[in-house]
């Protein structure tokens, strides 16, 4: 079949236009590097350096070569909607763009497309980067995001991660050369981009209650934690103060002026306030603003006030604030309690005592079954740091339900209530090997006699299986039990016990044979 590029272009015009639109979104006219990429791609088309070699209609695949310093092979798979280039550059390269423009010239004007793309340039990002002030850095973000957000179009959640990665890769080209400025630049860009993106998602009613969105946000949160840990270990320059003020404003705006996924927004807020800002004056300033702020937000203002009362170690105000605690908001109070556990035990006690009556309803009515184990593990670790009365401990473990068996067992061990610990393990059986890793060794060490019923219970469980393999396992358990009886000074009890076992199960020949070989009697 003779190759007719004009026919191929018309046949796959939708794909070509879609690819060109995607590349137009990825390439930033204000970026010197992207401007050079487009210039060279257009030059390759005008210079006839894009060679369309062969087309396989049965596979919908077009093979091309772009004559460059080193020739690059570009394969266009129309069926799979893929464009593959042999050059090392990732994502959009000048060879891919050259091939797409080479096909597009049969559908429209390459010159018009180029002029339209260049007309979007407002200001060179490089010139903004040299003006070191928060306003210029924000304009850099606005310039890049304006080009990436597709105007008023909604963004599909599955593309958010790639969009954020591309945006930050463009901005990182203008990172300051000075080391002390680099982490601050990255953190500023993280929150400025998040704020801009979240505002766009809210404005276009894009869906954010899904796995893809949460995965993208968790990835950015990990990056932010890495940056703030680096910033927290450095001394600050006086010249950086305006940038920290801008970050403070940005995260407040993200928390209170955006909507959807309030827990994720609160995590971003906490990342800064618990790792970077540690000045009392800044705490006071933020709290003052929060107390004067009257906006309609899906994030509860009371929670943020409680956060700053903890940071300021103001027990009186914290106790007053907790009088209005809403049990549906306990998820937000958990990270505040974690923060208090590090430097403010009085505040931790206040928080946990007020949360205690609300736990049962919250765990079983608000949390999903998948969320409960992690929440209980974290909250139990906090409660183990304060003193609880007997009744408070019972209330706590009742609130955990079946997820509280192990925490309650740990509590009984801590209180040296070994008989009750053994009874609990018989009520919710597992295995001897599991129990040895979860406290049985402590019981044997402190009260060996209390452990004897547990070994008896598991030995009988093996006998019920009625196989030689299980009888051998029962023998192993009895050998351990003999050592514990000796440690407890109950060898008379042990002798009577084994005689009773031998007599009761005398019809089990295999068991009797194993007993004869075991030297237990």
Short mmCIF file of C-alpha atoms in Angstrom, two decimals:
data_model
loop_
_atom_site.label_atom_id
_atom_site.label_comp_id
_atom_site.label_asym_id
_atom_site.label_seq_id
_atom_site.Cartn_x
_atom_site.Cartn_y
_atom_site.Cartn_z
CA UNK A 1 0.00 0.00 0.00
CA UNK A 2 1.48 3.39 -0.99
CA UNK A 3 2.21 5.70 1.92
CA UNK A 4 0.02 8.81 1.93
CA UNK A 5 0.78 10.92 4.99
CA UNK A 6 -2.10 13.28 4.29
CA UNK A 7 -4.51 10.29 4.35
CA UNK A 8 -2.95 9.02 7.61
CA UNK A 9 -3.22 12.48 9.19
CA UNK A 10 -6.88 12.84 8.23
CA UNK A 11 -7.73 9.31 9.34
CA UNK A 12 -6.24 9.86 12.81
CA UNK A 13 -6.94 13.58 13.10
CA UNK A 14 -8.62 13.24 16.52
CA UNK A 15 -5.56 11.52 17.99
CA UNK A 16 -3.16 14.06 16.46
CA UNK A 17 -5.13 17.03 17.79
CA UNK A 18 -5.42 15.40 21.21
CA UNK A 19 -1.66 14.79 21.36
CA UNK A 20 -0.91 18.34 20.27
CA UNK A 21 -3.27 19.70 22.91
CA UNK A 22 -1.57 17.56 25.57
CA UNK A 23 1.90 18.76 24.51
CA UNK A 24 0.65 22.34 24.48
CA UNK A 25 -0.41 21.89 28.09
CA UNK A 26 2.89 20.31 29.11
CA UNK A 27 5.09 22.94 27.48
CA UNK A 28 5.31 26.30 29.23
CA UNK A 29 5.80 29.30 26.90
CA UNK A 30 7.32 31.29 29.75
CA UNK A 31 10.04 28.65 30.16
CA UNK A 32 13.22 29.26 28.19
CA UNK A 33 13.84 25.50 27.89
CA UNK A 34 10.32 24.75 26.59
CA UNK A 35 10.47 27.68 24.17
CA UNK A 36 13.70 26.27 22.75
CA UNK A 37 12.14 22.80 22.47
CA UNK A 38 9.21 24.15 20.44
CA UNK A 39 11.53 26.25 18.24
CA UNK A 40 13.65 23.22 17.36
CA UNK A 41 10.58 21.00 16.73
CA UNK A 42 9.10 23.61 14.34
CA UNK A 43 12.49 23.97 12.64
CA UNK A 44 12.64 20.19 12.03
CA UNK A 45 9.25 20.34 10.28
CA UNK A 46 10.16 23.36 8.14
CA UNK A 47 13.57 21.87 7.31
CA UNK A 48 11.94 18.58 6.28
CA UNK A 49 13.94 16.72 8.92
CA UNK A 50 10.88 14.66 9.89
CA UNK A 51 10.93 11.60 7.61
CA UNK A 52 7.81 9.43 7.46
CA UNK A 53 9.28 6.05 6.54
CA UNK A 54 6.47 3.49 6.50
CA UNK A 55 2.93 2.94 7.72
CA UNK A 56 1.45 -0.45 8.67
CA UNK A 57 -2.33 -0.06 8.23
CA UNK A 58 -3.07 -3.53 9.64
CA UNK A 59 -1.41 -2.50 12.93
CA UNK A 60 -2.14 1.26 12.81
CA UNK A 61 1.56 2.00 13.36
CA UNK A 62 3.61 4.77 11.72
CA UNK A 63 7.43 4.65 11.74
CA UNK A 64 9.34 7.93 11.45
CA UNK A 65 12.88 9.27 11.79
CA UNK A 66 13.79 12.79 12.91
CA UNK A 67 17.15 13.95 11.55
CA UNK A 68 18.88 15.63 14.49
CA UNK A 69 22.41 15.80 15.86
CA UNK A 70 21.73 12.12 16.43
CA UNK A 71 18.82 10.70 14.41
CA UNK A 72 15.86 9.71 16.61
CA UNK A 73 13.32 7.04 15.69
CA UNK A 74 9.75 7.94 16.63
CA UNK A 75 7.02 5.30 16.47
CA UNK A 76 3.37 6.40 16.48
CA UNK A 77 0.97 3.63 17.53
CA UNK A 78 -2.46 5.01 16.69
CA UNK A 79 -4.21 1.89 17.98
CA UNK A 80 -2.61 2.02 21.43
CA UNK A 81 -2.54 5.85 21.53
CA UNK A 82 1.22 5.86 22.10
CA UNK A 83 4.16 7.86 20.76
CA UNK A 84 7.57 6.35 21.50
CA UNK A 85 10.93 8.03 20.88
CA UNK A 86 14.39 6.46 21.10
CA UNK A 87 15.96 9.61 22.60
CA UNK A 88 16.68 9.59 26.38
CA UNK A 89 14.41 12.55 27.20
CA UNK A 90 11.32 11.65 29.20
CA UNK A 91 7.74 12.82 28.51
CA UNK A 92 7.56 15.40 25.73
CA UNK A 93 10.69 15.79 23.55
CA UNK A 94 11.36 17.84 20.43
CA UNK A 95 11.28 14.71 18.25
CA UNK A 96 7.79 13.67 19.34
CA UNK A 97 6.53 17.23 18.94
CA UNK A 98 8.20 17.45 15.51
CA UNK A 99 6.40 14.30 14.32
CA UNK A 100 3.03 15.48 15.68
CA UNK A 101 3.48 18.90 14.03
CA UNK A 102 4.57 17.13 10.83
CA UNK A 103 1.23 15.30 10.81
CA UNK A 104 -0.71 18.35 11.97
CA UNK A 105 0.45 20.42 8.98
CA UNK A 106 -1.98 18.38 6.86
CA UNK A 107 -4.84 19.44 9.16
CA UNK A 108 -3.99 23.03 10.09
CA UNK A 109 -1.30 25.70 10.19
CA UNK A 110 1.83 24.96 12.20
CA UNK A 111 2.65 28.68 12.15
CA UNK A 112 -0.72 29.57 13.67
CA UNK A 113 -0.34 26.92 16.38
CA UNK A 114 3.15 28.21 17.24
CA UNK A 115 1.99 31.84 17.38
CA UNK A 116 -0.99 30.92 19.53
CA UNK A 117 1.23 28.96 21.92
CA UNK A 118 3.78 31.77 22.22
CA UNK A 119 1.03 34.33 22.79
CA UNK A 120 0.27 32.65 26.14
CA UNK A 121 3.59 33.88 27.52
CA UNK A 122 3.08 36.60 30.10
CA UNK A 123 6.57 36.92 31.55
CA UNK A 124 9.77 34.90 31.55
CA UNK A 125 9.95 32.63 34.58
CA UNK A 126 13.70 33.21 34.71
CA UNK A 127 13.21 36.93 35.27
CA UNK A 128 10.71 36.22 38.06
CA UNK A 129 13.16 33.80 39.71
CA UNK A 130 15.80 36.52 39.92
CA UNK A 131 13.40 38.79 41.83
CA UNK A 132 13.66 37.12 45.22
CA UNK A 133 10.43 37.98 46.99
CA UNK A 134 7.24 36.02 47.78
CA UNK A 135 5.20 37.94 45.18
CA UNK A 136 7.56 36.95 42.33
CA UNK A 137 7.64 33.33 43.44
CA UNK A 138 3.84 33.31 43.57
CA UNK A 139 3.68 34.77 40.06
CA UNK A 140 5.91 31.92 38.87
CA UNK A 141 3.42 29.42 40.26
CA UNK A 142 0.46 31.33 38.77
CA UNK A 143 2.15 31.39 35.37
CA UNK A 144 2.90 27.67 35.31
CA UNK A 145 -0.43 26.60 36.81
CA UNK A 146 -2.46 28.83 34.50
CA UNK A 147 -1.00 26.93 31.60
CA UNK A 148 -1.38 23.48 33.21
CA UNK A 149 -4.94 23.69 34.53
CA UNK A 150 -6.73 23.73 31.17
CA UNK A 151 -8.74 26.88 31.86
CA UNK A 152 -12.10 26.03 33.37
CA UNK A 153 -11.96 22.30 32.60
CA UNK A 154 -12.31 19.70 35.33
CA UNK A 155 -9.25 17.52 35.96
CA UNK A 156 -9.52 13.75 36.18
CA UNK A 157 -8.10 12.45 39.45
CA UNK A 158 -5.90 9.83 37.80
CA UNK A 159 -3.90 12.59 36.09
CA UNK A 160 -3.25 14.65 39.25
CA UNK A 161 -0.03 12.89 40.20
CA UNK A 162 1.51 13.41 36.74
CA UNK A 163 0.30 17.03 36.65
CA UNK A 164 1.89 17.81 40.01
CA UNK A 165 5.15 16.08 39.06
CA UNK A 166 5.33 18.00 35.77
CA UNK A 167 4.52 21.33 37.46
CA UNK A 168 7.20 20.90 40.12
CA UNK A 169 9.79 19.78 37.57
CA UNK A 170 9.20 23.04 35.67
CA UNK A 171 9.47 25.16 38.81
CA UNK A 172 12.54 23.34 40.11
CA UNK A 173 14.54 24.61 37.14
CA UNK A 174 14.55 28.00 38.87
CA UNK A 175 15.64 26.78 42.32
CA UNK A 176 18.09 29.28 43.89
CA UNK A 177 21.75 28.29 43.76
CA UNK A 178 22.33 29.04 47.46
CA UNK A 179 21.84 25.91 49.59
CA UNK A 180 20.19 27.75 52.45
CA UNK A 181 17.44 28.97 50.09
CA UNK A 182 16.73 25.70 48.28
CA UNK A 183 14.49 23.88 50.83
CA UNK A 184 12.54 27.10 51.47
CA UNK A 185 11.94 27.51 47.73
CA UNK A 186 10.70 23.91 47.47
CA UNK A 187 8.35 24.29 50.44
CA UNK A 188 6.96 27.58 49.15
CA UNK A 189 6.28 25.97 45.76
CA UNK A 190 4.64 22.90 47.32
CA UNK A 191 2.02 24.95 49.16
CA UNK A 192 1.54 27.54 46.41
CA UNK A 193 0.91 24.78 43.85
CA UNK A 194 -1.39 22.85 46.20
CA UNK A 195 -3.41 25.97 46.95
CA UNK A 196 -3.80 26.84 43.27
CA UNK A 197 -4.67 23.28 42.30
CA UNK A 198 -7.19 22.79 45.12
CA UNK A 199 -8.91 26.08 44.26
CA UNK A 200 -9.23 24.91 40.64
CA UNK A 201 -10.61 21.51 41.69
CA UNK A 202 -13.22 23.22 43.90
CA UNK A 203 -14.13 25.72 41.18
CA UNK A 204 -14.63 23.01 38.54
CA UNK A 205 -16.38 20.60 40.97
CA UNK A 206 -13.74 17.97 40.24
CA UNK A 207 -14.03 14.76 42.26
CA UNK A 208 -11.46 14.49 45.06
CA UNK A 209 -12.99 11.72 47.17
CA UNK A 210 -11.14 8.86 45.55
CA UNK A 211 -7.99 6.79 45.74
CA UNK A 212 -6.10 8.64 42.99
CA UNK A 213 -6.49 12.00 44.70
CA UNK A 214 -5.49 10.65 48.10
CA UNK A 215 -2.44 8.89 46.62
CA UNK A 216 -1.31 12.10 44.92
CA UNK A 217 -1.77 14.14 48.11
CA UNK A 218 0.01 11.55 50.28
CA UNK A 219 2.95 11.66 47.88
CA UNK A 220 3.16 15.46 48.21
CA UNK A 221 2.79 15.16 51.99
CA UNK A 222 5.80 12.82 52.13
CA UNK A 223 7.80 15.32 50.09
CA UNK A 224 6.75 18.16 52.42
CA UNK A 225 7.77 16.16 55.51
CA UNK A 226 11.20 15.62 53.96
CA UNK A 227 11.57 19.33 53.23
CA UNK A 228 10.40 20.51 56.68
CA UNK A 229 12.75 18.10 58.43
CA UNK A 230 15.60 19.67 56.46
CA UNK A 231 14.38 23.19 57.17
CA UNK A 232 13.85 22.51 60.85
CA UNK A 233 17.53 21.65 61.29
CA UNK A 234 18.78 24.89 59.69
CA UNK A 235 19.15 28.36 61.14
CA UNK A 236 17.06 31.02 59.39
CA UNK A 237 18.23 34.07 57.54
CA UNK A 238 16.55 37.37 58.34
CA UNK A 239 15.77 37.76 54.62
CA UNK A 240 13.62 34.59 54.67
CA UNK A 241 11.03 35.95 57.14
CA UNK A 242 8.65 37.28 54.43
CA UNK A 243 8.66 33.85 52.77
CA UNK A 244 7.75 32.09 56.01
CA UNK A 245 4.95 34.62 56.50
CA UNK A 246 3.70 33.85 52.98
CA UNK A 247 3.78 30.10 53.70
CA UNK A 248 1.81 30.70 56.89
CA UNK A 249 -0.85 32.59 54.92
CA UNK A 250 -0.86 29.92 52.20
CA UNK A 251 -1.47 26.96 54.51
CA UNK A 252 -4.17 28.87 56.39
CA UNK A 253 -5.88 29.58 53.09
CA UNK A 254 -5.56 25.91 52.08
CA UNK A 255 -7.15 24.75 55.34
CA UNK A 256 -10.00 27.24 55.66
CA UNK A 257 -10.78 28.53 52.17
CA UNK A 258 -10.64 25.26 50.25
CA UNK A 259 -13.14 22.43 50.62
CA UNK A 260 -13.10 18.65 50.55
CA UNK A 261 -10.84 16.11 52.28
CA UNK A 262 -10.40 18.22 55.46
CA UNK A 263 -8.26 15.55 57.11
CA UNK A 264 -5.66 15.77 54.34
CA UNK A 265 -5.67 19.57 54.46
CA UNK A 266 -5.15 19.43 58.23
CA UNK A 267 -2.14 17.14 57.77
CA UNK A 268 -0.52 19.72 55.48
CA UNK A 269 -1.23 22.40 58.07
CA UNK A 270 0.23 20.32 60.89
CA UNK A 271 3.36 19.48 58.88
CA UNK A 272 4.41 23.13 59.03
CA UNK A 273 3.12 24.17 62.46
CA UNK A 274 4.62 21.20 64.28
CA UNK A 275 7.98 21.13 62.50
CA UNK A 276 8.97 24.61 61.31
CA UNK A 277 7.17 27.29 63.31
CA UNK A 278 8.16 27.23 66.96
CA UNK A 279 8.03 30.89 67.99
CA UNK A 280 5.49 31.80 70.64
CA UNK A 281 4.79 35.14 68.94
CA UNK A 282 3.88 33.37 65.72
CA UNK A 283 1.56 31.01 67.64
CA UNK A 284 -0.13 34.00 69.27
CA UNK A 285 -0.51 35.80 65.95
CA UNK A 286 -2.09 32.79 64.25
CA UNK A 287 -4.43 32.13 67.18
CA UNK A 288 -5.52 35.77 67.18
CA UNK A 289 -6.34 35.53 63.47
CA UNK A 290 -8.26 32.29 63.99
CA UNK A 291 -10.35 33.79 66.80
CA UNK A 292 -11.26 36.74 64.57
CA UNK A 293 -11.82 34.64 61.45
CA UNK A 294 -15.46 34.10 60.49
CA UNK A 295 -15.74 32.03 57.33
CA UNK A 296 -17.90 29.16 56.16
CA UNK A 297 -15.42 26.28 56.09
CA UNK A 298 -15.83 22.51 56.17
CA UNK A 299 -12.93 22.40 58.63
CA UNK A 300 -13.96 22.94 62.29
CA UNK A 301 -12.36 26.08 63.69
CA UNK A 302 -12.53 24.66 67.24
CA UNK A 303 -9.97 22.00 66.37
CA UNK A 304 -7.42 24.55 65.26
CA UNK A 305 -7.90 26.57 68.42
CA UNK A 306 -7.26 23.40 70.45
CA UNK A 307 -4.06 22.87 68.43
CA UNK A 308 -2.70 26.29 69.37
CA UNK A 309 -3.71 25.94 73.01
CA UNK A 310 -1.55 22.79 73.02
CA UNK A 311 1.33 24.58 71.29
CA UNK A 312 1.06 27.42 73.82
CA UNK A 313 0.56 24.96 76.74
CA UNK A 314 -2.52 26.88 77.85
CA UNK A 315 -4.34 24.27 79.97
CA UNK A 316 -7.15 26.59 81.05
CA UNK A 317 -8.12 27.56 77.50
CA UNK A 318 -7.67 23.99 76.28
CA UNK A 319 -9.99 22.60 78.99
CA UNK A 320 -12.57 25.24 78.13
CA UNK A 321 -12.32 24.42 74.41
CA UNK A 322 -12.70 20.68 75.02
CA UNK A 323 -16.07 21.22 76.73
CA UNK A 324 -17.48 21.59 73.21
CA UNK A 325 -15.76 18.51 71.75
CA UNK A 326 -17.74 16.85 68.96
CA UNK A 327 -17.24 13.07 69.00
CA UNK A 328 -17.41 12.93 65.18
CA UNK A 329 -14.19 14.97 65.07
CA UNK A 330 -11.97 12.65 67.11
CA UNK A 331 -9.87 11.87 64.02
CA UNK A 332 -8.64 15.47 64.06
CA UNK A 333 -7.85 15.38 67.77
CA UNK A 334 -5.62 12.31 67.45
CA UNK A 335 -2.66 14.16 65.82
CA UNK A 336 -3.11 16.99 68.36
CA UNK A 337 -2.87 14.42 71.17
CA UNK A 338 0.28 12.97 69.52
CA UNK A 339 1.77 16.46 69.51
CA UNK A 340 0.90 16.95 73.20
CA UNK A 341 2.53 13.60 74.05
CA UNK A 342 5.91 15.01 72.98
CA UNK A 343 6.11 18.05 75.21
CA UNK A 344 2.89 18.69 77.13
CA UNK A 345 1.68 15.78 79.27
CA UNK A 346 -0.92 17.87 81.09
CA UNK A 347 -2.51 18.71 77.74
CA UNK A 348 -2.38 15.05 76.69
CA UNK A 349 -4.21 14.05 79.87
CA UNK A 350 -6.87 16.71 79.28
CA UNK A 351 -7.42 15.59 75.70
CA UNK A 352 -7.57 11.85 76.40
CA UNK A 353 -9.85 12.13 79.42
CA UNK A 354 -12.38 14.18 77.44
CA UNK A 355 -12.15 11.86 74.42
CA UNK A 356 -12.67 8.68 76.46
CA UNK A 357 -16.51 8.69 76.74
CA UNK A 358 -16.82 9.37 73.00
CA UNK A 359 -14.51 6.61 71.79
CA UNK A 360 -16.93 3.70 71.56
CA UNK A 361 -19.47 5.51 69.36
CA UNK A 362 -16.73 7.03 67.24
CA UNK A 363 -14.91 3.73 66.61
CA UNK A 364 -17.97 1.67 65.77
CA UNK A 365 -20.22 4.29 64.15
CA UNK A 366 -17.84 6.69 62.41
CA UNK A 367 -14.75 4.68 61.44
CA UNK A 368 -14.87 2.01 58.76
CA UNK A 369 -13.72 -1.52 59.75
CA UNK A 370 -10.52 -0.93 57.76
CA UNK A 371 -9.72 2.24 59.72
CA UNK A 372 -10.35 0.84 63.19
CA UNK A 373 -7.21 -1.28 63.83
CA UNK A 374 -4.77 1.56 63.05
CA UNK A 375 -6.78 4.13 65.01
CA UNK A 376 -7.00 1.83 68.04
CA UNK A 377 -3.29 1.06 67.90
CA UNK A 378 -2.40 4.76 67.84
CA UNK A 379 -4.91 5.87 70.48
CA UNK A 380 -3.99 3.01 72.81
CA UNK A 381 -0.30 4.02 72.62
CA UNK A 382 -1.32 7.48 73.81
CA UNK A 383 -3.52 6.20 76.65
CA UNK A 384 -0.65 4.01 77.85
CA UNK A 385 1.26 7.24 78.60
CA UNK A 386 -1.22 8.47 81.22
CA UNK A 387 -2.64 6.98 84.41
CA UNK A 388 -6.16 5.57 84.14
CA UNK A 389 -8.41 4.52 86.97
CA UNK A 390 -9.83 1.00 86.98
CA UNK A 391 -13.16 2.21 85.62
CA UNK A 392 -11.52 4.37 82.95
CA UNK A 393 -9.43 1.42 81.77
CA UNK A 394 -12.56 -0.76 81.49
CA UNK A 395 -14.33 2.01 79.54
CA UNK A 396 -11.35 2.28 77.18
CA UNK A 397 -11.07 -1.41 76.35
CA UNK A 398 -14.82 -1.82 76.05
CA UNK A 399 -14.74 0.99 73.49
CA UNK A 400 -12.17 -0.94 71.45
CA UNK A 401 -14.45 -4.00 71.22
CA UNK A 402 -12.80 -7.04 69.65
CA UNK A 403 -9.91 -4.85 68.54
CA UNK A 404 -9.08 -4.23 72.21
CA UNK A 405 -8.23 -7.79 73.25
CA UNK A 406 -4.47 -7.34 72.91
CA UNK A 407 -4.42 -3.82 74.44
CA UNK A 408 -6.44 -5.15 77.39
CA UNK A 409 -4.06 -8.09 77.74
CA UNK A 410 -1.12 -5.65 77.81
CA UNK A 411 -2.95 -3.63 80.47
CA UNK A 412 -3.43 -6.74 82.65
CA UNK A 413 0.26 -7.57 82.31
CA UNK A 414 1.22 -4.02 83.24
CA UNK A 415 -0.97 -4.27 86.34
CA UNK A 416 0.49 -7.73 87.20
CA UNK A 417 -2.98 -9.30 87.01
CA UNK A 418 -1.65 -12.57 85.65
CA UNK A 419 -4.59 -14.85 86.47
CA UNK A 420 -6.92 -12.54 84.56
CA UNK A 421 -4.45 -12.41 81.68
CA UNK A 422 -4.46 -16.21 81.44
CA UNK A 423 -8.27 -16.31 81.59
CA UNK A 424 -8.48 -13.78 78.76
CA UNK A 425 -6.16 -15.87 76.56
CA UNK A 426 -8.36 -18.93 77.13
CA UNK A 427 -11.44 -16.90 76.27
CA UNK A 428 -9.83 -15.75 72.99
CA UNK A 429 -7.43 -18.60 72.09
CA UNK A 430 -4.52 -18.31 69.64
CA UNK A 431 -1.38 -20.44 70.08
CA UNK A 432 1.46 -20.92 72.55
CA UNK A 433 4.05 -19.51 70.12
CA UNK A 434 1.91 -16.39 69.58
CA UNK A 435 1.42 -15.90 73.33
CA UNK A 436 5.14 -16.26 74.04
CA UNK A 437 5.69 -13.21 71.85
CA UNK A 438 2.84 -11.28 73.51
CA UNK A 439 3.52 -11.65 77.24
CA UNK A 440 3.48 -15.31 78.25
CA UNK A 441 7.20 -15.24 79.09
CA UNK A 442 6.52 -12.43 81.56
CA UNK A 443 3.78 -14.47 83.25
CA UNK A 444 6.11 -17.48 83.50
CA UNK A 445 8.82 -15.31 84.99
CA UNK A 446 6.62 -13.50 87.51
CA UNK A 447 3.86 -16.05 88.34
CA UNK A 448 4.65 -19.46 86.80
CA UNK A 449 1.75 -21.21 88.57
CA UNK A 450 -0.73 -18.90 86.81
CA UNK A 451 0.49 -20.13 83.40
CA UNK A 452 -0.16 -23.84 84.07
CA UNK A 453 -3.89 -23.76 83.09
CA UNK A 454 -2.96 -22.16 79.76
CA UNK A 455 -0.57 -24.99 78.84
CA UNK A 456 -3.15 -27.54 79.94
CA UNK A 457 -5.74 -25.87 77.70
CA UNK A 458 -3.54 -25.93 74.57
CA UNK A 459 -2.38 -29.51 75.21
CA UNK A 460 -6.00 -30.68 75.30
CA UNK A 461 -6.66 -28.77 72.07
CA UNK A 462 -3.96 -30.87 70.41
CA UNK A 463 -5.41 -34.11 71.80
CA UNK A 464 -8.79 -33.30 70.26
CA UNK A 465 -7.23 -33.51 66.79
CA UNK A 466 -6.52 -37.26 67.35
CA UNK A 467 -3.45 -37.66 65.17
CA UNK A 468 0.10 -38.73 66.06
CA UNK A 469 1.46 -35.38 64.86
CA UNK A 470 -0.85 -33.55 67.29
CA UNK A 471 0.04 -35.97 70.10
CA UNK A 472 3.70 -35.11 69.56
CA UNK A 473 2.83 -31.42 69.75
CA UNK A 474 0.93 -32.05 73.00
CA UNK A 475 4.04 -33.76 74.38
CA UNK A 476 6.12 -30.66 73.55
CA UNK A 477 3.59 -28.47 75.39
CA UNK A 478 3.65 -30.79 78.42
CA UNK A 479 7.45 -30.68 78.51
CA UNK A 480 7.27 -26.90 78.72
CA UNK A 481 4.53 -27.22 81.32
CA UNK A 482 6.76 -29.55 83.41
CA UNK A 483 9.51 -26.94 83.47
CA UNK A 484 7.03 -24.27 84.57
CA UNK A 485 5.61 -26.56 87.31
CA UNK A 486 9.15 -27.14 88.57
CA UNK A 487 9.78 -23.36 88.58
CA UNK A 488 6.54 -22.88 90.56
CA UNK A 489 7.45 -25.61 93.06
CA UNK A 490 4.46 -27.75 92.07
CA UNK A 491 6.07 -31.05 91.10
CA UNK A 492 3.57 -33.03 93.21
CA UNK A 493 0.79 -31.38 91.27
CA UNK A 494 2.64 -32.23 88.05
CA UNK A 495 2.99 -35.92 88.89
CA UNK A 496 -0.71 -36.22 89.78
CA UNK A 497 -1.64 -34.29 86.64
CA UNK A 498 0.27 -36.59 84.27
CA UNK A 499 -1.04 -39.71 85.98
CA UNK A 500 -4.56 -38.40 85.46
CA UNK A 501 -3.85 -37.68 81.78
CA UNK A 502 -2.38 -41.16 81.25
CA UNK A 503 -5.38 -42.80 82.89
CA UNK A 504 -7.99 -40.65 81.09
CA UNK A 505 -6.56 -41.25 77.61
CA UNK A 506 -5.41 -44.87 78.07
CA UNK A 507 -7.35 -45.96 74.96
CA UNK A 508 -5.34 -43.64 72.71
CA UNK A 509 -2.54 -46.08 71.82
CA UNK A 510 -0.50 -43.58 69.79
CA UNK A 511 -0.62 -41.06 72.62
CA UNK A 512 0.44 -43.72 75.16
CA UNK A 513 3.39 -44.65 72.94
CA UNK A 514 4.48 -41.01 72.75
CA UNK A 515 4.09 -40.63 76.52
CA UNK A 516 6.26 -43.73 77.10
CA UNK A 517 9.01 -42.24 74.93
CA UNK A 518 8.72 -38.74 76.43
CA UNK A 519 9.96 -39.47 79.94
CA UNK A 520 7.31 -37.08 81.30
CA UNK A 521 6.08 -39.52 83.95
#
